[in-house]
PDB file of C-alpha atoms in Angstrom:
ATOM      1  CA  UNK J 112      80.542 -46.644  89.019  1.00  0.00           C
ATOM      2  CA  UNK J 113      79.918 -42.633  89.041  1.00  0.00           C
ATOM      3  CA  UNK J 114      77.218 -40.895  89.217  1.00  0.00           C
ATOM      4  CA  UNK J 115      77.138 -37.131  88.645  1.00  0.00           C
ATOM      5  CA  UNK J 116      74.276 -34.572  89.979  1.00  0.00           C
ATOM      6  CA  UNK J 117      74.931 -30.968  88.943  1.00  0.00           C
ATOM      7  CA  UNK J 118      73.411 -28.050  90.017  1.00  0.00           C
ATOM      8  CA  UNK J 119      73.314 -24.557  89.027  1.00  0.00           C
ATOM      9  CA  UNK J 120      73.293 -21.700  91.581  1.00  0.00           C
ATOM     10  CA  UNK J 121      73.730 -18.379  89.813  1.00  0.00           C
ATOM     11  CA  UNK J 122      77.188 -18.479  88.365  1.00  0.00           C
ATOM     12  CA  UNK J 123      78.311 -21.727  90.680  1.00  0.00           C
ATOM     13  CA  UNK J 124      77.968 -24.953  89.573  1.00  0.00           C
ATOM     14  CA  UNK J 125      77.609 -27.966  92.229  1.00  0.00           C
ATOM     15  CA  UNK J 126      78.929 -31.423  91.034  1.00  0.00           C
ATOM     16  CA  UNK J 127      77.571 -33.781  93.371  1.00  0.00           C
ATOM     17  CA  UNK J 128      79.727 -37.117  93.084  1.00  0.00           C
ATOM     18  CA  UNK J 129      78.290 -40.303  93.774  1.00  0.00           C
ATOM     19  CA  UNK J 130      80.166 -43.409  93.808  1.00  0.00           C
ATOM     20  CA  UNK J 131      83.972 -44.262  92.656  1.00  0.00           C
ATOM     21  CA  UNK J 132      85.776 -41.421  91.091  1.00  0.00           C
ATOM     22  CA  UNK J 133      87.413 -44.267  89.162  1.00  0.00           C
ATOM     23  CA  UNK J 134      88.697 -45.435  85.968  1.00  0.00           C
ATOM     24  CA  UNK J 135      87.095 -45.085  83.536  1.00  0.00           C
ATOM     25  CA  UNK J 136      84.365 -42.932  84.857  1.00  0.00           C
ATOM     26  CA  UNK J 137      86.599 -40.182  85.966  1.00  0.00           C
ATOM     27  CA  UNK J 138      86.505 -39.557  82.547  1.00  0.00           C
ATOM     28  CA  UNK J 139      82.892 -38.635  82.537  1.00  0.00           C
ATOM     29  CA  UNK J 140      83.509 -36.263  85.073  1.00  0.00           C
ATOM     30  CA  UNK J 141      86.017 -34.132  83.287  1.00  0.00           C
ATOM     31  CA  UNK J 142      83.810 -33.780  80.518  1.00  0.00           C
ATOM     32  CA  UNK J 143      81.049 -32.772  82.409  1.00  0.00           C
ATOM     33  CA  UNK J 144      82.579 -30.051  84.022  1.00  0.00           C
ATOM     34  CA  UNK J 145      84.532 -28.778  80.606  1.00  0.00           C
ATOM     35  CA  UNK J 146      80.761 -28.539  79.283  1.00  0.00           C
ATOM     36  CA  UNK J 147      80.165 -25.810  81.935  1.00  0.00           C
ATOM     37  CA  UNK J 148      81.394 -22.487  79.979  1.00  0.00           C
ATOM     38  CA  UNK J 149      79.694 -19.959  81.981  1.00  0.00           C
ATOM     39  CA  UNK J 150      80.595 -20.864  85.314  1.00  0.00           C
ATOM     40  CA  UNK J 151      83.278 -19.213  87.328  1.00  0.00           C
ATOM     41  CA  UNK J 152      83.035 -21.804  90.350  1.00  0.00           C
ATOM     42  CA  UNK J 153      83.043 -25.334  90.253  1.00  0.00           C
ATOM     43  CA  UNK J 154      82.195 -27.199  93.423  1.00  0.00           C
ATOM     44  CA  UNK J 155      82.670 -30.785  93.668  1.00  0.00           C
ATOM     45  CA  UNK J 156      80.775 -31.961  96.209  1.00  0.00           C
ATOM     46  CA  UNK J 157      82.522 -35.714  97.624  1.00  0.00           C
ATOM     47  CA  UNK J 158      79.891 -36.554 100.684  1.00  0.00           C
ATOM     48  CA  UNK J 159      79.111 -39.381  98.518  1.00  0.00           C
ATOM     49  CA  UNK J 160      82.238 -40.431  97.124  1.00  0.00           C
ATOM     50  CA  UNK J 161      83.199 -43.631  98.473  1.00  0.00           C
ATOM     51  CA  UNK J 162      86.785 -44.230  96.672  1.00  0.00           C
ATOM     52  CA  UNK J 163      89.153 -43.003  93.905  1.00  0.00           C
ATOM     53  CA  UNK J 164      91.677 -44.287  92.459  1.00  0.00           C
ATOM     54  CA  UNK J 165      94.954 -43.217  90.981  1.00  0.00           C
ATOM     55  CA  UNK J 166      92.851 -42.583  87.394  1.00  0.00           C
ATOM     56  CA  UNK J 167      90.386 -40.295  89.326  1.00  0.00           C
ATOM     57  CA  UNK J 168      92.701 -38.552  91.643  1.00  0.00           C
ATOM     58  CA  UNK J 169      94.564 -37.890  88.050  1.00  0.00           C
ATOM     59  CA  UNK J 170      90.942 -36.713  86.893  1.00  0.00           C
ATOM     60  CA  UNK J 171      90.940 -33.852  89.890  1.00  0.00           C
ATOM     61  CA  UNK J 172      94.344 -32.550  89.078  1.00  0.00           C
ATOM     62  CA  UNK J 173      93.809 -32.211  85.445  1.00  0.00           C
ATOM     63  CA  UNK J 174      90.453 -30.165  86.078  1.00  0.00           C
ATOM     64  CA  UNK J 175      92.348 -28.102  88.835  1.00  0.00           C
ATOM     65  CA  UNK J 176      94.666 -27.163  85.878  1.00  0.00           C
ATOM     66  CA  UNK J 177      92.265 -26.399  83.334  1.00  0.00           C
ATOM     67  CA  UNK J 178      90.605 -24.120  86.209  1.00  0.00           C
ATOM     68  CA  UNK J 179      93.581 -22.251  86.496  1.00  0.00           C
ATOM     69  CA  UNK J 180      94.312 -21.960  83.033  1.00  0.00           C
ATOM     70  CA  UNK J 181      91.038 -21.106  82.259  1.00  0.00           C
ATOM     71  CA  UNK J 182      90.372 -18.396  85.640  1.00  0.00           C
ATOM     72  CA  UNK J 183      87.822 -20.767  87.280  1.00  0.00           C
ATOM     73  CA  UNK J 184      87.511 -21.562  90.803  1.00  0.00           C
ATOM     74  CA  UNK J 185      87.657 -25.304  91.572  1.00  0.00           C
ATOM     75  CA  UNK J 186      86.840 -26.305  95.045  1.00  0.00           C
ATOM     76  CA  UNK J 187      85.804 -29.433  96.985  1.00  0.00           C
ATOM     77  CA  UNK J 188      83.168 -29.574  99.381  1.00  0.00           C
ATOM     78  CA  UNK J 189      82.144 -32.714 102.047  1.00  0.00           C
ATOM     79  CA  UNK J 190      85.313 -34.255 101.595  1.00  0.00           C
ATOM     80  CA  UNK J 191      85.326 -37.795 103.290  1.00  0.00           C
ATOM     81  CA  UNK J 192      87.734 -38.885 106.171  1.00  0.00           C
ATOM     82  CA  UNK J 193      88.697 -41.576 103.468  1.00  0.00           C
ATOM     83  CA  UNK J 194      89.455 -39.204 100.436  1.00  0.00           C
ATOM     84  CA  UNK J 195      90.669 -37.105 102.707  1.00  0.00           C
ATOM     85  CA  UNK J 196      93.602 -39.350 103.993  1.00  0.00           C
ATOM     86  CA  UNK J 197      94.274 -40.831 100.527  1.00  0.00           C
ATOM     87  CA  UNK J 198      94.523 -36.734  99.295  1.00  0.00           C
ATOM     88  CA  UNK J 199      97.227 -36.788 102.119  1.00  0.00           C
ATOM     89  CA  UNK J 200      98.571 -39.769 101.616  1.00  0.00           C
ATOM     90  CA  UNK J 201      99.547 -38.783  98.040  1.00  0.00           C
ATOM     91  CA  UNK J 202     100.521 -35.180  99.084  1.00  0.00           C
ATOM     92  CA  UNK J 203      97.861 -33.710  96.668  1.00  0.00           C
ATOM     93  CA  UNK J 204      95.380 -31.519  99.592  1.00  0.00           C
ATOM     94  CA  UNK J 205      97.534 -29.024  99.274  1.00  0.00           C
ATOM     95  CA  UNK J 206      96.892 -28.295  95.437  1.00  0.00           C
ATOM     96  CA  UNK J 207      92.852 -28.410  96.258  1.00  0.00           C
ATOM     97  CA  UNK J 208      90.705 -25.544  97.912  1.00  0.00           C
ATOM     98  CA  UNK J 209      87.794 -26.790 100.245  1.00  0.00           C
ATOM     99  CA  UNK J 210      84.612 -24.987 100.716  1.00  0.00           C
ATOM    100  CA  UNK J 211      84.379 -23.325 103.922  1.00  0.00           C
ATOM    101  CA  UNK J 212      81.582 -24.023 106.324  1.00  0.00           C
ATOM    102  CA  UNK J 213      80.071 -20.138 105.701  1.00  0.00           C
ATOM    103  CA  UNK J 214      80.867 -21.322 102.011  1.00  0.00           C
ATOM    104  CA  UNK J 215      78.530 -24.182 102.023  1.00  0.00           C
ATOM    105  CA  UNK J 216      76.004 -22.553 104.357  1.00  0.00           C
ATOM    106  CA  UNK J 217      75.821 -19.434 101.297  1.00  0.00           C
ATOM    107  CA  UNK J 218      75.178 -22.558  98.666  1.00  0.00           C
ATOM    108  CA  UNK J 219      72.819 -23.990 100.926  1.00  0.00           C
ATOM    109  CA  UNK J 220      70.475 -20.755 101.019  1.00  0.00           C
ATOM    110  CA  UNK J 221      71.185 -19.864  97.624  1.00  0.00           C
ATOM    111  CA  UNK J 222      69.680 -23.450  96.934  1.00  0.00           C
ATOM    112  CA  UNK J 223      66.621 -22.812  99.077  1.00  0.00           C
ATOM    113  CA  UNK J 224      66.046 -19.940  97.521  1.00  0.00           C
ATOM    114  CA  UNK J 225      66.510 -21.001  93.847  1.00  0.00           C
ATOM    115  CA  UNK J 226      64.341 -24.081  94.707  1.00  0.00           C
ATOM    116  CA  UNK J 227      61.220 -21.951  96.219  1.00  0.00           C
ATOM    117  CA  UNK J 228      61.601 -19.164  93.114  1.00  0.00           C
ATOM    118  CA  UNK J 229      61.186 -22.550  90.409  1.00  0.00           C
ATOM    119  CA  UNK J 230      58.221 -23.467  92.401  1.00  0.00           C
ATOM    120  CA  UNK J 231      56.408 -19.767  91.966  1.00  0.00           C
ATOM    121  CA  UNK J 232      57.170 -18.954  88.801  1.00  0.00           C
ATOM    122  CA  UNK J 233      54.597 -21.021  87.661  1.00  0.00           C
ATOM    123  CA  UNK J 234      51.885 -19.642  89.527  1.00  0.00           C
ATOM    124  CA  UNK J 235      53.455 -16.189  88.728  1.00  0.00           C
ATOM    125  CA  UNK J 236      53.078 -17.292  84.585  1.00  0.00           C
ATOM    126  CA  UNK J 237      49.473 -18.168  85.274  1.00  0.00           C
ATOM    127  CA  UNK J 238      48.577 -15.392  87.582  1.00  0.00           C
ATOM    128  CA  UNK J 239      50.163 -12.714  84.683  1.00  0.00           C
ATOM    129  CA  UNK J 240      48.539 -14.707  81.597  1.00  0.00           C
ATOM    130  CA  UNK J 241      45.155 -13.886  83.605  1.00  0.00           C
ATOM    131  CA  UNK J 242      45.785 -10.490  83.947  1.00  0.00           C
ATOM    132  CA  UNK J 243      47.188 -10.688  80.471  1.00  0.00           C
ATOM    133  CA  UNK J 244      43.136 -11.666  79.374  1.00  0.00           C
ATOM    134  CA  UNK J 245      41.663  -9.175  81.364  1.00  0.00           C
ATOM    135  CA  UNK J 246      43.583  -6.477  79.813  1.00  0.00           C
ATOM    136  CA  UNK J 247      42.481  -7.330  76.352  1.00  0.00           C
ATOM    137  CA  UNK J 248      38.840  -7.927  77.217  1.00  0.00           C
ATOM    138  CA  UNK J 249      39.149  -3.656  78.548  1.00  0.00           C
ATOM    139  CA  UNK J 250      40.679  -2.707  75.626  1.00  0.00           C
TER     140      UNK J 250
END
């Protein structure tokens, strides 16, 4: 079974992948990252991938296509010593970018960041709708 966890940073997305990229679920993958139209980087991020098979690794390929033909960025990120042998093994890590560690480092600030902005908005929202108040009462 596959679980998906995606996360927006700015104009990346993160796909965090948790389980078997496998028939059928690949499936939900792809459509999950088709339904991301304003992104110009897809990351997939495998840490948590424990297999795929032949219907998922045909999954990746077709999204790395419609990346290209589309001018998206697909890249994978935490890649497994297991995926990583079977994307040998079938002569396919060549077609497929990896993040860089400075890559992933930039995602992981931009991530800390984006996470502590969420958390002040609301006090920002509060802390203008009581100086919105004030203002009235002067006027």
């Amino acid at each position: 079974m596959l679980s998906l966890r995606i996360q927006q940073l700015g104009n990346v997305t993160i796909v965090h992948c948790i389980g078997r990229i496998a028939f059928p679920d690949a499936r939900g993958l792809r459509v999950a990252l088709l339904q991301q139209l304003r992104t110009r980087m897809l990351i997939l991020d495998l840490a948590d991938t424990v297999a795929i098979d032949a219907g998922g690794l045909g999954s990746l390929v077709a999204l790395r296509g419609w990346a290209q033909q589309t001018n998206r960025t697909l890249k994978l990120m935490n890649i497994t010593p297991r995926v990583e042998q079977l994307l040998q093994l079938t002569e396919l890590a060549s077609l497929f970018e990896v993040c860089s560690a400075e890559e992933i480092l930039d995602l992981l600030c931009r991530a800390i960041h984006q996470d502590e902005s969420s958390r002040l908005q609301p006090m920002l929202e509060v802390a203008n709708a009581g100086e919105h108040r004030s203002d009235e009462r002067t006027h």
